[in-house]
XYZ file of C-alpha atoms in Angstrom:
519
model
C 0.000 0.000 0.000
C 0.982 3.438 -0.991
C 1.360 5.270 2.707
C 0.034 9.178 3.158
C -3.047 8.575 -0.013
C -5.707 11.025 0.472
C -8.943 9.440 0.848
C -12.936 11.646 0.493
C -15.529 9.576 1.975
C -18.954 10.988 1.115
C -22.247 9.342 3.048
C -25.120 10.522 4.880
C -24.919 8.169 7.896
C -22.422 9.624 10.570
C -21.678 5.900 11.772
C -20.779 4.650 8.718
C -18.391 7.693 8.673
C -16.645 7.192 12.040
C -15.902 3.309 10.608
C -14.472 3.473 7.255
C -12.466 7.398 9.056
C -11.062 5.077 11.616
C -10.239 1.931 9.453
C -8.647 3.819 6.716
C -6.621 6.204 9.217
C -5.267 2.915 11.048
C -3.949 2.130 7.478
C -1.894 5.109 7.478
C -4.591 7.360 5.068
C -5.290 10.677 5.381
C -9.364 10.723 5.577
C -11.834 13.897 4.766
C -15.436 13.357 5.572
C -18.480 14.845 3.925
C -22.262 14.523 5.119
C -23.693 14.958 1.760
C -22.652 14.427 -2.367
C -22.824 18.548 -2.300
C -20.124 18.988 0.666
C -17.968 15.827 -0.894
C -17.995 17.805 -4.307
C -17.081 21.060 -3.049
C -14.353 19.176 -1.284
C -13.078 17.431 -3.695
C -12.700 20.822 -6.141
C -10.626 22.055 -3.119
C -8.334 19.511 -2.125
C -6.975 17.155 -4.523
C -7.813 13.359 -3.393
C -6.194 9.671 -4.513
C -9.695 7.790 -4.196
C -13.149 8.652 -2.830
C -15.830 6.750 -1.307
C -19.263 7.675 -1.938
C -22.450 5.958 -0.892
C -25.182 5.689 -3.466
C -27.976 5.866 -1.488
C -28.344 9.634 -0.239
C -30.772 12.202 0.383
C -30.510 15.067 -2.099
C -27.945 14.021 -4.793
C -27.715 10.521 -4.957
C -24.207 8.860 -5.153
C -24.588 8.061 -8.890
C -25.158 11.961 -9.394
C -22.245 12.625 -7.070
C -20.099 9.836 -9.521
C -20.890 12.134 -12.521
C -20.063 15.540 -10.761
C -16.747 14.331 -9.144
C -15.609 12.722 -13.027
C -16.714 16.232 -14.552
C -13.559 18.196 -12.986
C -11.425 14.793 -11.872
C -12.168 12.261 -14.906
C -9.184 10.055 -13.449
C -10.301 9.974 -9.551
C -11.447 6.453 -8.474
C -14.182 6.276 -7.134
C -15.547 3.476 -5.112
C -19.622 3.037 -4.589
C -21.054 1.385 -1.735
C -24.298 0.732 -1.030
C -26.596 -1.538 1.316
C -28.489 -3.011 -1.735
C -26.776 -5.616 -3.036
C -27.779 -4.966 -6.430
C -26.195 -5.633 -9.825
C -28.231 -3.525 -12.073
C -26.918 -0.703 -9.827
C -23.438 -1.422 -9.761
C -23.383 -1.990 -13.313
C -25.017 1.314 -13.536
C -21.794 2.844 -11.574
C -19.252 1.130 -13.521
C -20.727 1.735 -16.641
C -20.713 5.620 -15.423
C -16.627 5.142 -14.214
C -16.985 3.625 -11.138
C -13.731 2.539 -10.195
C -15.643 -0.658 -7.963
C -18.576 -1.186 -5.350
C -19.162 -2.754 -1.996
C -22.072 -3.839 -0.516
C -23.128 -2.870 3.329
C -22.334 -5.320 5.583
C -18.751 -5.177 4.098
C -15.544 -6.987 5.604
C -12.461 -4.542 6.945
C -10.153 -6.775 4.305
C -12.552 -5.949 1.449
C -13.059 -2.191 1.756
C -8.601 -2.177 2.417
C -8.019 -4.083 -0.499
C -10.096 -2.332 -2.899
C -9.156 1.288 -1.768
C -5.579 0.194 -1.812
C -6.126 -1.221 -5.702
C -7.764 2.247 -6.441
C -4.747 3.943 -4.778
C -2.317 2.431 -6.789
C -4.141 2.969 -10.030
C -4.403 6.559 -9.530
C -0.904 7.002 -8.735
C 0.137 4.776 -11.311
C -1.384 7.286 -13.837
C -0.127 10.143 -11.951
C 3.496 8.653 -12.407
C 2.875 8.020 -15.975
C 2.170 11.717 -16.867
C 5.029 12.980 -15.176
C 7.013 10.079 -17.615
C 5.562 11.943 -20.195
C 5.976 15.398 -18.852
C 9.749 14.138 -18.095
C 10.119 12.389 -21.891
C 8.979 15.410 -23.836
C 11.182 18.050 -21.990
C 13.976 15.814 -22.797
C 12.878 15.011 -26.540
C 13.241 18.442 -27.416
C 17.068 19.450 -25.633
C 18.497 16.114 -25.719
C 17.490 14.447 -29.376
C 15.278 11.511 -27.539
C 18.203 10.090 -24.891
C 15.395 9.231 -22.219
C 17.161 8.691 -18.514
C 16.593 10.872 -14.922
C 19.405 8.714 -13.071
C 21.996 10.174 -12.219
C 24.700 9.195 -14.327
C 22.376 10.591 -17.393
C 22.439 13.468 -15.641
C 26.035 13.719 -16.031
C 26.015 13.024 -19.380
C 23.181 15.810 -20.422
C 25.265 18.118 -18.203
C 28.361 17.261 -20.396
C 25.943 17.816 -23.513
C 25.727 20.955 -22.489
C 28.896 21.670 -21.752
C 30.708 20.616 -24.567
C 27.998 21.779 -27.204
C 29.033 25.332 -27.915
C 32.642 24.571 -28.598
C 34.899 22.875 -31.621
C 36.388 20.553 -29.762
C 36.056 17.045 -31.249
C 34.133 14.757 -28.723
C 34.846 10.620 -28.495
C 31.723 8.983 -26.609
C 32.213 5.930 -25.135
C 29.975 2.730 -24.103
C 28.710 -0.604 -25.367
C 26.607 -1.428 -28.337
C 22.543 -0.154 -28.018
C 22.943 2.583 -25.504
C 22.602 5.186 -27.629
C 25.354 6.949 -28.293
C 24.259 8.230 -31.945
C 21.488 10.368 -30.014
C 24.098 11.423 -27.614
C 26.026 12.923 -31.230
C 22.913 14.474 -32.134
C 22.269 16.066 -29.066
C 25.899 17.707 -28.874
C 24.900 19.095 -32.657
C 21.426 19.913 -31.914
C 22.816 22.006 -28.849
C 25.858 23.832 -30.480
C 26.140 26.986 -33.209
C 25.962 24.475 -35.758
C 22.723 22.643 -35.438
C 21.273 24.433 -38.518
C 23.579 22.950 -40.512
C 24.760 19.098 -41.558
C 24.764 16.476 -39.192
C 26.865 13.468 -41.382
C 26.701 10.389 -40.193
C 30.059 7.755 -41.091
C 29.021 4.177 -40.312
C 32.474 3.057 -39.759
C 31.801 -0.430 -39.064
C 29.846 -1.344 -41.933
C 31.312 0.065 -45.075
C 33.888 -1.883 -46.509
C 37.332 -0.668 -46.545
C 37.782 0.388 -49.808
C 34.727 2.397 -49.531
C 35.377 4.341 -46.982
C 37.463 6.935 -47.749
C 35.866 7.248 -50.972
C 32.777 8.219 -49.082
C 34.315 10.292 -46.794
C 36.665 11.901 -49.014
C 35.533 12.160 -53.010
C 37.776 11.230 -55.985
C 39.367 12.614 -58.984
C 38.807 11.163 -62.208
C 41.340 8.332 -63.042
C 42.033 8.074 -59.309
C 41.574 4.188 -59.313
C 40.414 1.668 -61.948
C 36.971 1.520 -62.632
C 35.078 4.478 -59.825
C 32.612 5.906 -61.730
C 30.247 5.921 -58.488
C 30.756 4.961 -55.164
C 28.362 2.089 -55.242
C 30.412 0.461 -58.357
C 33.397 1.108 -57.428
C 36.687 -1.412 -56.465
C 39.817 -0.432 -55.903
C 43.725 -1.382 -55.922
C 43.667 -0.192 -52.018
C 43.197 3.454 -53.546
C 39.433 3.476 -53.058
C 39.466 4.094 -48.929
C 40.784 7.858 -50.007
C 38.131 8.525 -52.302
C 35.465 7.028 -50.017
C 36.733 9.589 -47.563
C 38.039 12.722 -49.265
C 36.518 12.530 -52.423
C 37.391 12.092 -56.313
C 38.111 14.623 -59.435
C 37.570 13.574 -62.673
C 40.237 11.821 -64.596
C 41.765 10.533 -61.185
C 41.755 7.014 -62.342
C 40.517 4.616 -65.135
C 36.715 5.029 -65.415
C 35.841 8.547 -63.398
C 34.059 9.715 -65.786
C 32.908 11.995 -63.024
C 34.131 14.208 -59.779
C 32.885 13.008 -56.601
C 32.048 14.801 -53.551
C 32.939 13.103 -49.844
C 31.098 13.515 -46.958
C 33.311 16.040 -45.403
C 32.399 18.269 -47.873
C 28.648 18.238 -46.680
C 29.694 18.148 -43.279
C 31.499 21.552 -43.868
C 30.327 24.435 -40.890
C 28.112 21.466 -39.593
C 29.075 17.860 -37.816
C 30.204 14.747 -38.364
C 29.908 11.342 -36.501
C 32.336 8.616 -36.813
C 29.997 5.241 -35.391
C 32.592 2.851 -34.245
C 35.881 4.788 -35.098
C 38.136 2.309 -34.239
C 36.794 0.115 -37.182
C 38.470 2.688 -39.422
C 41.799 1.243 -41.717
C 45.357 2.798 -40.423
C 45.858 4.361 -43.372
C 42.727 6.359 -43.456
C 43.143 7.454 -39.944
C 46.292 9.496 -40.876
C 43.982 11.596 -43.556
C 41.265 12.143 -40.878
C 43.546 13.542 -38.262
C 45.004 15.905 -40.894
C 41.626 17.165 -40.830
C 41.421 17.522 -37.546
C 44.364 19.421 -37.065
C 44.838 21.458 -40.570
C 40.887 21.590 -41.368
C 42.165 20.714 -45.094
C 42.115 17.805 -47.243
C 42.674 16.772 -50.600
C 40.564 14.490 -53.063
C 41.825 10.754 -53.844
C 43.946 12.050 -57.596
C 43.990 15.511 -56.645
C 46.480 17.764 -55.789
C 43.957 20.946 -54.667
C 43.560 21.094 -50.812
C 40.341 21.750 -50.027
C 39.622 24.068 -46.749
C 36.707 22.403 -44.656
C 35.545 23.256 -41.022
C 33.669 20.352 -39.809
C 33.301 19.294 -35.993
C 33.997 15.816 -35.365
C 32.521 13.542 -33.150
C 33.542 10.174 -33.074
C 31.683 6.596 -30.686
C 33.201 3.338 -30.388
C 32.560 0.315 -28.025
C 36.072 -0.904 -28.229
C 39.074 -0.115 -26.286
C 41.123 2.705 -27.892
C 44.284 2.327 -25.552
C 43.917 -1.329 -26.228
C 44.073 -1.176 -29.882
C 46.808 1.810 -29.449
C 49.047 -0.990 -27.939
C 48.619 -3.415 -30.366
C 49.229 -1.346 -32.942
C 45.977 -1.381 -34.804
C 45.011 2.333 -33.926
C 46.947 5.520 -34.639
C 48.036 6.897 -31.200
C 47.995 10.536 -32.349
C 44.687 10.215 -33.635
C 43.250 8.778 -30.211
C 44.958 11.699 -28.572
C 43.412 13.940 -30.982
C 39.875 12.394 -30.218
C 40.132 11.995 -26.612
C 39.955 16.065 -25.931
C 36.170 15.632 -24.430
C 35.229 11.795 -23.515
C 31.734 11.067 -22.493
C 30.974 7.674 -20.961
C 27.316 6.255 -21.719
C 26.644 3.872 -19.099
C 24.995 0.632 -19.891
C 21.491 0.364 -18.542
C 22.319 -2.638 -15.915
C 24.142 0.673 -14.995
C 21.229 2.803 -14.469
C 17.917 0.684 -13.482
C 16.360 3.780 -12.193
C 15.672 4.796 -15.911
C 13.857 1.358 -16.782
C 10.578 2.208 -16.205
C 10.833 6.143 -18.257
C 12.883 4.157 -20.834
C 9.769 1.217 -21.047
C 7.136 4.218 -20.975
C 8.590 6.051 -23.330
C 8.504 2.777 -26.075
C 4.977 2.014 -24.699
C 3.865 5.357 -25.429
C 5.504 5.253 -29.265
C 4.741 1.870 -30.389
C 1.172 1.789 -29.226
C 1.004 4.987 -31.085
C 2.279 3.327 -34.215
C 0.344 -0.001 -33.891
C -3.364 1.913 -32.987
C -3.710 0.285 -29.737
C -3.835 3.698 -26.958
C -4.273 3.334 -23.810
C -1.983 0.441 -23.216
C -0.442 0.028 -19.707
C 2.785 -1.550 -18.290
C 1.808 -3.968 -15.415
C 3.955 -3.807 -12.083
C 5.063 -7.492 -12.642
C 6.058 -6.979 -16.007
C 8.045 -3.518 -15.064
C 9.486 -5.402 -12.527
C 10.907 -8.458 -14.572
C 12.095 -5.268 -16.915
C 13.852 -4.107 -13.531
C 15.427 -7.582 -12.923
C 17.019 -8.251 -16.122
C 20.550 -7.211 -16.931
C 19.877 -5.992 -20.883
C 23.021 -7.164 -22.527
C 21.504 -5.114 -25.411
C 21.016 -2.227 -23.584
C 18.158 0.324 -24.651
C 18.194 -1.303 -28.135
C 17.160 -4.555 -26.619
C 14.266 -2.855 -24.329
C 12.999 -1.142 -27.189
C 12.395 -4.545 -28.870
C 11.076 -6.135 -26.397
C 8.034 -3.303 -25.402
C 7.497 -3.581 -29.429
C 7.095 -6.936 -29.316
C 4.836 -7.070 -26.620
C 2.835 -4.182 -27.699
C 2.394 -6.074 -31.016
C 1.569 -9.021 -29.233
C -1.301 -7.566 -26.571
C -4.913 -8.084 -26.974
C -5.503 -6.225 -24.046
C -5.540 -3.096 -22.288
C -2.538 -4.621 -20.229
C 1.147 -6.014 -21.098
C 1.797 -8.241 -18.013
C 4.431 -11.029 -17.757
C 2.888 -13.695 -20.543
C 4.108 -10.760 -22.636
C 7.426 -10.685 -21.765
C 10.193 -12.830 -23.355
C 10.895 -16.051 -22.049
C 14.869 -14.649 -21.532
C 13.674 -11.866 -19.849
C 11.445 -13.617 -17.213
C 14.032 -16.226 -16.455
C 16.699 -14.338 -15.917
C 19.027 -15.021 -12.573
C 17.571 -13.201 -9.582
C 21.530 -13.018 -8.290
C 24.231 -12.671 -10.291
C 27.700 -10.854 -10.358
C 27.362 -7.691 -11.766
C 29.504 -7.078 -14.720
C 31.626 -3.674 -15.010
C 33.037 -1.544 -17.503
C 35.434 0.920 -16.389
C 35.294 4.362 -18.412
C 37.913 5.494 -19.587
C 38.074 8.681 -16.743
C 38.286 5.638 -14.166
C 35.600 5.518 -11.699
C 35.269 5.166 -7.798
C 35.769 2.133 -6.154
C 33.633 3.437 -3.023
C 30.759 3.813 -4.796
C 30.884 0.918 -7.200
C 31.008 -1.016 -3.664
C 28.148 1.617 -2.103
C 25.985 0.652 -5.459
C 26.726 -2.982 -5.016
C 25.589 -3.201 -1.439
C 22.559 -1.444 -1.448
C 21.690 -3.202 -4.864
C 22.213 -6.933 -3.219
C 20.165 -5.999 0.239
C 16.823 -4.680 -1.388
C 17.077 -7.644 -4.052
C 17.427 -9.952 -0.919
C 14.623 -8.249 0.459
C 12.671 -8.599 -2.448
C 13.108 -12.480 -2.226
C 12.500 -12.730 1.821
C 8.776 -10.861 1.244
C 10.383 -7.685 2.980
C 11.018 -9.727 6.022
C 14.180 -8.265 7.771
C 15.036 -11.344 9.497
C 15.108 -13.597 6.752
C 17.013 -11.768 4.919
C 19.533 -11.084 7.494
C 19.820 -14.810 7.686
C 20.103 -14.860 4.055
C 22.815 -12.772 3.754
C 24.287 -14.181 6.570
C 24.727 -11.317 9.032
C 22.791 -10.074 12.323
C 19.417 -8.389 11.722
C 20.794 -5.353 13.624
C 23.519 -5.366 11.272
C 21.216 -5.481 7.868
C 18.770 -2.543 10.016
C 21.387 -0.440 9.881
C 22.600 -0.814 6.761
C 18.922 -0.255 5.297
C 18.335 2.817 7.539
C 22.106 3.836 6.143
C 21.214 3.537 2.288
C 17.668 4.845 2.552
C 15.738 1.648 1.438
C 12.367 2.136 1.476
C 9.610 -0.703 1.778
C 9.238 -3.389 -0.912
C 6.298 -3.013 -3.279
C 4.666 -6.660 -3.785
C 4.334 -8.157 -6.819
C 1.174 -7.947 -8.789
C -0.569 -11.741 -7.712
C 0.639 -11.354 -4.229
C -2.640 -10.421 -2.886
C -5.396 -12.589 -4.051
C -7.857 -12.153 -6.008
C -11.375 -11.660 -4.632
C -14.545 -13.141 -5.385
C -17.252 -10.826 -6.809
C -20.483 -12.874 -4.704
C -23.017 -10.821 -6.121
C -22.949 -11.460 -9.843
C -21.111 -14.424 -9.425
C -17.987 -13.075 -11.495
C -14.639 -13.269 -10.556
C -12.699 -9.322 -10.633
C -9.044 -10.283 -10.889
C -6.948 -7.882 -9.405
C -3.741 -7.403 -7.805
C -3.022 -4.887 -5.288
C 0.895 -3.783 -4.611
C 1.744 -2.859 -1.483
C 4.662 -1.782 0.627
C 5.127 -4.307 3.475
C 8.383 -4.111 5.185
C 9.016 -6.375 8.689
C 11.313 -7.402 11.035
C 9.695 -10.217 12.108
């Protein structure tokens, strides 16, 4: 149960008041009474309320008026009926109307807890999902669509930011699928050049002989046979041409000059995707960009003036491939000015569910299926999983399941079968970045990570999972108390699900709540 939920309770009879004030208030609830549907209403425009409770029969306004006034001016409130008539036409009536759910008078403790509880958790589930929203589009529109409010994404927007406005060439660092393309677009869309060129360079997939050709232009008779880029093969001259550029005549068969990329790049950016994929000898003709600004076409001999900004992303180890030779030192020197690490998302949980909400949000848009929601055992199998893919792998996995759904809600059966039986306890992997990192709070992260999973899989008892972990109960209080871990929200299916007795229906429902023990 969410703790501190406001709670209106509208009904005429002053005893039925003073039970469901006291019984919700024991539950840790703030309560406001109301006599009558006129004083709940005037409340409720007042003070802003997680549920309400409203009796339908009522002198004056009935409770099925006061349904229709409270949805007018709070369509999302929850509202809960309850009534002494155990009648079905008339609960029907309320949930056809947006009636969250209904209890009949005599009513069990358990019941009315449960059901307020479920309506809590709904509301603020929606509540949370706005501000996703809110949070998503703010970020859309400064950051080129990198979604993440942990904190190390909030180093990396801050070094956006920073490092926008200048020249200086910018190698971004992290593993395949994190996004480090958007993080190039970002520094672009953010500097004095974002109304020009943004190039990109897919280093890793051209083939060698292409590239420089690409990047570069050509001459005519540079090579034998580059009339285009697309038909052309090379003796080992083609890389320049992919690169720089060709003039006609620079070789057998240009028929025609050919413009590289850097020449479209020129007063704008360009990105170099996995740099380190890039052939020795072209690297010496890219850092003579970098630090001359000038280049000349493969089978020219005019140097051509260009002032690009270069921003280069690789998932390899630069210093590695320095040592061994297969990666110009100067150039890595002449990259590594500004270095921005993307963490992988094992690296940044915290950002799972914005990250899943965000996806939600698009590919129900694209599949015509709104209103779609993320259950809390799906988000939290989403939460458990490592994501060896990173974001690239999420994103495939909400598509999937938002193809998949055939209702309103993506729960587990949705999920992948590698997501949902992934290890509950594992030894986290690490990469260092390449600006080192702190071995305090890799082991600060580590601890507080391993107690609240162990908590998760002792039911929030304390004492089991002290004896899980192997160390005194006082020992595992403190520690909890220490890192600020707050109570365990159960898994949807924890709580069971209740019977409807009066139409003979089952509701099926789960109800999170935040139980944390000692004992």
């Amino acid at each position: 149960m969410r703790r501190n939920a406001s709670i209106l309770v509208i009904d005429d009879e002053e005893i039925m008041r003073e039970i469901l004030d006291a019984l919700l208030s024991r539950e840790g609830y703030h309560v406001r009474l109301a006599a009558s549907a006129a004083e709940g209403i005037d409340l409720a425009k007042s003070v802003p309320f997680d549920a309400a409770i409203v009796d339908v029969m009522m002198p004056g306004m009935d409770g099925i008026a006061a349904l229709d006034e409270l949805k007018k001016f709070d369509e999302e409130l929850p509202v809960l009926m309850i009534t002494a008539f155990a009648s079905v036409e008339t609960a029907i009536s309320a949930m056809k109307r947006g009636a969250f759910d209904y209890i009949t008078k005599p009513f069990k403790n358990d019941e009315v807890l449960v059901v307020v509880r479920n309506a809590v958790e709904r509301r603020q589930l929606k509540a949370e999902n706005t501000a996703l929203r809110q949070t998503l589009q703010a970020q859309q529109q400064n950051f080129a669509g990198i979604i993440g409010r942990s904190p190390r994404m909030k180093q990396v927007f801050d070094l956006i930011i920073q490092a926008a406005p200048s020249r200086s060439t910018i190698l971004i660092t992290g593993e395949s699928g994190t996004g480090k393309e958007l993080v190039a677009r970002a520094i672009h869309s953010n500097s004095s050049r974002s109304d020009r060129a943004f190039v990109t360079v897919n280093s890793g997939n051209l083939p060698s002989d292409l590239l420089e050709s690409t990047l570069f232009g050509h001459v005519k008779g540079a090579f034998t046979g580059a009339k285009s880029v697309d038909s052309s093969r090379s003796e080992g001259r083609l890389p320049e041409s992919t690169l720089f550029g060709h003039v006609k005549g620079a070789f057998t068969g240009a028929v025609y000059p050919k413009k590289g990329l850097c020449d479209l790049a020129d007063k704008g950016s360009i990105f170099f995707d996995e740099i380190g994929n890039i052939p020795l000898d072209t690297q010496a003709k890219l850092l003579r960009v970098m630090q001359e600004r000038e280049f000349m076409r493969l089978g020219g001999m005019e140097t051509i003036k260009v002032d690009v900004r270069i921003i280069a992303a690789t998932n390899c180890d630069l210093k590695e491939m320095v040592e061994d030779g297969r990666f110009r030192e100067d150039l890595f020197y002449r990259l590594h000015v500004i270095s921005i690490y993307l963490p992988p998302l094992r690296e940044r949980k915290e950002d799972i569910p914005v990250i899943a909400h965000h996806f939600l949000a698009q590919y129900s848009e694209e599949n015509r299926k709104p209103g779609l929601e993320l259950t809390a055992a799906a988000l939290d199998l989403m939460m458990e999983y490592d994501w060896p893919g990173n974001v690239r792998e999420l994103e495939n996995v909400v598509e999937r399941a938002v193809v998949l759904a055939t209702g309103p809600r993506i729960d587990t059966d949705l999920i992948p079968e590698n997501v949902r039986s992934s290890p509950r306890f594992h030894i986290p992997r690490f990469v260092v970045p390449p600006e080192g990192i702190s071995f305090k709070d890799v082991i600060t992260n580590v601890e507080k990570r391993l107690i609240e999973e162990t908590l998760e899989a002792a039911g929030g008892v304390q004492k089991k999972a002290a004896e899980l972990l192997k160390i005194k109960p006082t020992t595992l209080n403190e520690m909890i108390k220490r890192y600020e871990i707050g109570p365990r929200r159960k898994k949807e299916g924890e709580v069971e699900d209740r019977e409807d007795r009066r139409s003979g229906t089952q509701r099926r429902q789960s109800f999170p709540a935040t139980e944390l023990t000692r004992e």
